[in-house]
Coordinates of C-alpha atoms in Angstrom, one line a residue:
E1 CA 21.0 -24.9 -14.0
L2 CA 18.7 -22.0 -13.2
P3 CA 16.0 -21.1 -15.7
D4 CA 16.3 -17.8 -17.6
M5 CA 14.2 -15.5 -15.6
S6 CA 14.1 -12.4 -17.9
G7 CA 10.7 -10.6 -18.0
A8 CA 7.8 -12.3 -19.5
D9 CA 4.2 -11.1 -20.5
R10 CA 1.3 -13.3 -21.6
K11 CA 1.9 -13.2 -25.2
S12 CA 5.5 -14.4 -24.8
R13 CA 4.4 -17.0 -22.2
A14 CA 1.8 -18.4 -24.5
E15 CA 4.3 -18.7 -27.4
A16 CA 7.0 -20.2 -25.2
N17 CA 8.6 -23.7 -25.8
W18 CA 7.6 -25.6 -22.9
A19 CA 10.3 -28.2 -23.5
D20 CA 13.1 -26.0 -23.5
A21 CA 15.1 -26.1 -20.2
A22 CA 15.7 -22.4 -19.8
T23 CA 12.6 -20.9 -21.0
S24 CA 9.9 -23.3 -20.2
P25 CA 7.3 -21.4 -18.4
A26 CA 6.9 -24.6 -16.0
R27 CA 10.6 -24.0 -15.1
R28 CA 10.3 -20.3 -14.8
D29 CA 7.3 -20.7 -12.4
D30 CA 9.5 -22.9 -10.2
G31 CA 12.3 -20.6 -10.4
A32 CA 10.0 -17.8 -9.1
R33 CA 8.9 -20.1 -6.3
F34 CA 12.5 -21.0 -5.3
A35 CA 13.8 -17.3 -5.4
Y36 CA 10.8 -16.6 -3.1
D37 CA 11.6 -19.2 -0.6
V38 CA 15.5 -18.3 -0.8
Q39 CA 14.6 -14.5 -0.3
V40 CA 12.2 -15.1 2.6
E41 CA 14.9 -17.4 4.7
Y42 CA 17.5 -14.7 4.0
F43 CA 15.2 -11.9 5.1
R44 CA 14.2 -13.7 8.1
E45 CA 17.8 -14.5 9.1
M46 CA 19.0 -11.0 8.5
K47 CA 16.3 -9.3 10.4
A48 CA 16.8 -11.6 13.4
Y49 CA 20.5 -10.7 13.3
L50 CA 20.0 -7.1 13.1
R51 CA 17.4 -7.0 16.1
Q52 CA 20.1 -9.2 17.9
L53 CA 22.6 -6.2 17.3
G54 CA 20.2 -4.0 19.0
L55 CA 18.7 -2.2 15.8
R56 CA 15.1 -1.1 16.7
I57 CA 14.2 0.7 13.4
P58 CA 11.8 -0.6 10.9
V59 CA 13.7 -3.0 8.6
T60 CA 12.7 -3.4 4.8
C61 CA 14.4 -4.3 1.5
V62 CA 13.7 -2.7 -2.1
V63 CA 12.9 -5.4 -4.4
T64 CA 11.4 -5.1 -8.0
S65 CA 7.9 -3.9 -7.6
W66 CA 6.3 -5.4 -10.6
V67 CA 7.2 -8.8 -9.8
A68 CA 4.6 -10.2 -7.3
P69 CA 6.6 -12.9 -5.5
D70 CA 9.3 -10.4 -4.9
V71 CA 7.3 -7.8 -3.0
K72 CA 5.4 -10.7 -1.2
S73 CA 8.7 -11.8 0.0
V74 CA 9.1 -8.7 1.8
A75 CA 5.7 -8.2 3.1
D76 CA 5.9 -11.6 4.6
T77 CA 8.9 -11.1 6.5
L78 CA 10.0 -7.5 6.9
D79 CA 8.2 -4.5 8.3
F80 CA 7.3 -2.5 5.3
T81 CA 7.5 -2.4 1.5
A82 CA 9.5 0.2 -0.6
E83 CA 10.3 1.3 -3.8
N84 CA 11.5 4.2 -6.0
V85 CA 9.0 6.1 -8.1
Y86 CA 10.3 8.4 -10.7
W87 CA 8.6 10.6 -13.6
D88 CA 10.8 10.8 -16.7
H89 CA 13.8 8.9 -15.0
P90 CA 16.8 9.2 -17.8
A91 CA 17.2 6.0 -20.0
F92 CA 20.6 4.9 -21.4
E93 CA 21.9 3.1 -24.2
P94 CA 22.5 -0.7 -23.7
G95 CA 25.5 -1.5 -21.5
K96 CA 26.1 2.3 -20.8
E97 CA 24.1 2.7 -17.6
W98 CA 24.8 6.5 -16.2
Q99 CA 27.0 7.3 -19.4
K100 CA 25.9 10.0 -21.5
P101 CA 23.8 10.6 -23.6
F102 CA 20.8 10.4 -21.4
Y103 CA 17.4 10.1 -23.0
Y104 CA 13.9 11.4 -21.7
A105 CA 10.4 10.9 -23.1
N106 CA 9.1 14.5 -22.0
K107 CA 5.6 13.2 -21.4
D108 CA 2.9 14.9 -19.0
P109 CA 2.0 12.9 -16.1
L110 CA -1.6 14.5 -16.1
K111 CA -2.0 13.0 -19.5
T112 CA -0.5 9.6 -18.9
T113 CA -2.7 6.8 -17.4
N114 CA -0.7 3.8 -18.2
P115 CA 0.4 1.0 -15.5
W116 CA 4.0 2.7 -15.2
T117 CA 2.5 5.9 -13.7
M118 CA 2.9 6.8 -9.9
P119 CA -0.6 5.4 -8.8
P120 CA -0.5 1.9 -10.3
Y121 CA 3.0 1.7 -9.9
S122 CA 2.7 2.4 -6.0
A123 CA -0.4 0.3 -5.6
V124 CA 1.6 -2.9 -6.6
L125 CA 3.5 -2.4 -3.4
K126 CA 0.4 -2.4 -1.1
W127 CA 0.0 -5.9 0.6
R128 CA -2.3 -6.5 3.2
G129 CA -1.2 -5.2 6.8
K130 CA 2.1 -3.5 5.6
P131 CA 3.1 0.0 5.3
V132 CA 4.5 1.5 2.2
V133 CA 7.2 3.9 1.8
V134 CA 8.4 5.4 -1.5
R135 CA 11.9 5.7 -0.7
E136 CA 13.0 7.8 -3.6
W137 CA 10.7 9.9 -5.8
A138 CA 11.4 12.7 -8.2
A139 CA 9.9 14.4 -11.3
V140 CA 13.1 14.8 -13.3
W141 CA 14.4 17.7 -15.3
P142 CA 14.5 18.4 -18.2
N143 CA 10.7 17.2 -18.5
Q144 CA 9.0 20.3 -19.1
F145 CA 5.9 19.0 -17.1
R146 CA 7.8 18.1 -14.1
A147 CA 6.0 20.6 -11.9
S148 CA 2.7 19.0 -12.2
M149 CA 4.1 15.8 -10.8
V150 CA 4.5 17.3 -7.4
P151 CA 0.8 18.0 -6.4
L152 CA -0.3 14.8 -8.4
A153 CA 2.2 12.6 -6.3
A154 CA 1.3 14.2 -2.8
A155 CA -2.5 13.7 -3.7
Y156 CA -2.3 10.2 -4.6
A157 CA 0.1 9.2 -1.9
S158 CA -2.8 10.4 0.5
F159 CA -5.6 8.8 -1.8
L160 CA -3.7 5.4 -1.8
D161 CA -2.8 5.8 1.9
L162 CA 0.9 5.3 1.6
D163 CA 2.8 6.0 4.6
G164 CA 6.0 7.9 3.6
M165 CA 7.4 9.9 0.5
L166 CA 11.0 10.7 0.5
A167 CA 12.1 13.2 -2.2
F168 CA 15.1 12.4 -4.1
T169 CA 17.5 14.5 -3.6
Y170 CA 18.3 17.6 -1.7
T171 CA 21.9 18.6 -2.5
F172 CA 24.2 21.1 -3.7
R173 CA 26.8 20.2 -6.3
G174 CA 26.8 23.6 -8.2
A175 CA 24.7 26.4 -9.4
K176 CA 23.1 24.6 -12.6
L177 CA 19.9 23.2 -13.0
N178 CA 20.1 19.4 -12.3
D179 CA 17.9 16.4 -13.3
F180 CA 17.3 15.3 -9.6
A181 CA 18.4 18.2 -7.5
W182 CA 15.0 19.8 -6.3
E183 CA 16.4 22.7 -4.5
R184 CA 17.7 24.3 -7.6
D185 CA 14.4 24.2 -9.8
P186 CA 11.9 26.7 -8.8
T187 CA 9.2 25.0 -10.7
R188 CA 9.5 22.0 -8.3
W189 CA 11.2 23.3 -5.2
G190 CA 8.6 26.0 -4.9
M191 CA 5.8 23.7 -4.4
M192 CA 7.4 21.0 -2.2
G193 CA 6.0 22.9 0.8
L194 CA 2.8 22.9 -0.3
A195 CA 2.8 19.4 -1.4
A196 CA 4.2 18.1 2.0
A197 CA 1.7 20.1 3.9
M198 CA -1.2 18.6 1.7
F199 CA 0.1 14.9 2.4
H200 CA 0.5 15.4 6.3
R201 CA -2.7 17.1 6.7
R202 CA -4.2 14.4 4.5
D203 CA -6.2 17.2 2.5
I204 CA -6.9 14.4 0.1
Q205 CA -8.6 11.6 2.0
P206 CA -7.7 7.9 1.5
A207 CA -10.1 6.4 -1.2
A208 CA -13.7 5.7 0.1
D209 CA -13.9 2.8 -2.6
R210 CA -11.5 -0.2 -2.0
V211 CA -10.4 -3.0 -3.9
R212 CA -8.3 -6.2 -2.7
I213 CA -6.6 -8.1 -5.3
E214 CA -6.3 -11.7 -4.3
W215 CA -3.4 -13.9 -5.3
S216 CA -3.7 -17.7 -5.2
D217 CA -0.7 -19.6 -4.8
K218 CA -1.1 -20.7 -8.4
A219 CA -1.3 -17.1 -9.7
L220 CA 1.4 -15.8 -7.4
F221 CA 4.1 -18.0 -8.9
T222 CA 3.0 -17.6 -12.6
W223 CA 6.1 -16.0 -14.0
Q224 CA 4.9 -12.8 -15.8
D225 CA 4.8 -9.1 -15.3
T226 CA 2.4 -8.2 -12.4
L227 CA 2.1 -4.4 -13.4
T228 CA -0.8 -4.5 -15.7
D229 CA -3.9 -2.7 -16.7
L230 CA -5.6 -4.2 -13.7
Y231 CA -3.5 -1.8 -11.3
R232 CA -5.0 1.2 -13.3
L233 CA -7.8 0.7 -10.8
A234 CA -5.6 2.9 -8.5
W235 CA -6.4 6.1 -10.4
V236 CA -10.0 5.8 -8.9
S237 CA -9.9 3.5 -6.0
G238 CA -7.8 2.2 -3.1
L239 CA -6.0 -1.1 -3.6
E240 CA -4.3 -3.7 -1.8
N241 CA -2.8 -7.3 -2.6
A242 CA -3.5 -10.2 -0.3
P243 CA -3.4 -14.0 -0.5
T244 CA -6.8 -15.6 -1.6
G245 CA -9.2 -16.0 1.5
A246 CA -7.3 -13.4 3.7
P247 CA -9.9 -11.3 6.1
T248 CA -10.6 -7.8 4.6
D249 CA -12.9 -4.9 4.6
A250 CA -12.4 -3.8 1.0
G251 CA -15.5 -3.4 -1.1
V252 CA -14.6 -5.5 -4.1
A253 CA -12.3 -8.5 -4.2
L254 CA -10.8 -9.5 -7.6
T255 CA -9.4 -13.2 -7.5
L256 CA -6.4 -14.0 -9.5
D257 CA -6.0 -17.6 -10.3
G258 CA -4.5 -19.6 -13.0
G259 CA -2.0 -16.8 -14.0
V260 CA -4.9 -14.6 -14.8

């Protein structure tokens, strides 16, 4: 029987019953390692099969960015890492995904620096030697601060040396202002050309100060959320993740061991 792999933080891990077959941290750690091994084998097999069919474009798989072994399974086998980054994505009532009513936080991205903001969230995807593409990003209406997310995202995509940003979405499905449709909202769409030019010209240079977060084998497979305050370093420096001992030119290395 597989263990319960629902999310865990340090507090819940410390208070867990280590004798419980479903929620013991030891079994969850083994579950993370097992899932990593299965995914690595699957990704390698699928990539080889696609190449055999003649596919020549880069291949990736979108996983859960705040789970380190999940992202590393992609970094170890595929051509780049990818995730979605949204500001004020709608929330739903339990069991009613994409069913109204939708709920929004209406927070200002320029006044929010927690780990779930764009720079830390994107930095979790950066593993040594792998490109990063944000495959969907948007500042969602009706957030009244949504326009400020456009230059912020362009600036930090350059500062963190990301490789691609794909806006979601460009479509015409009526005349009304829409949560995701950029082109009907002057406050967002009017800035997209400027933001794209900023990114392509690298008006903001990649961070001069760079930090590498080193993952030991033990730390990687300690089952808990990865997206901690440590990744808030992305607001002021470039970040990359790497196995402990991997070559690097980063200025500072922070080693994670024992689940720290």
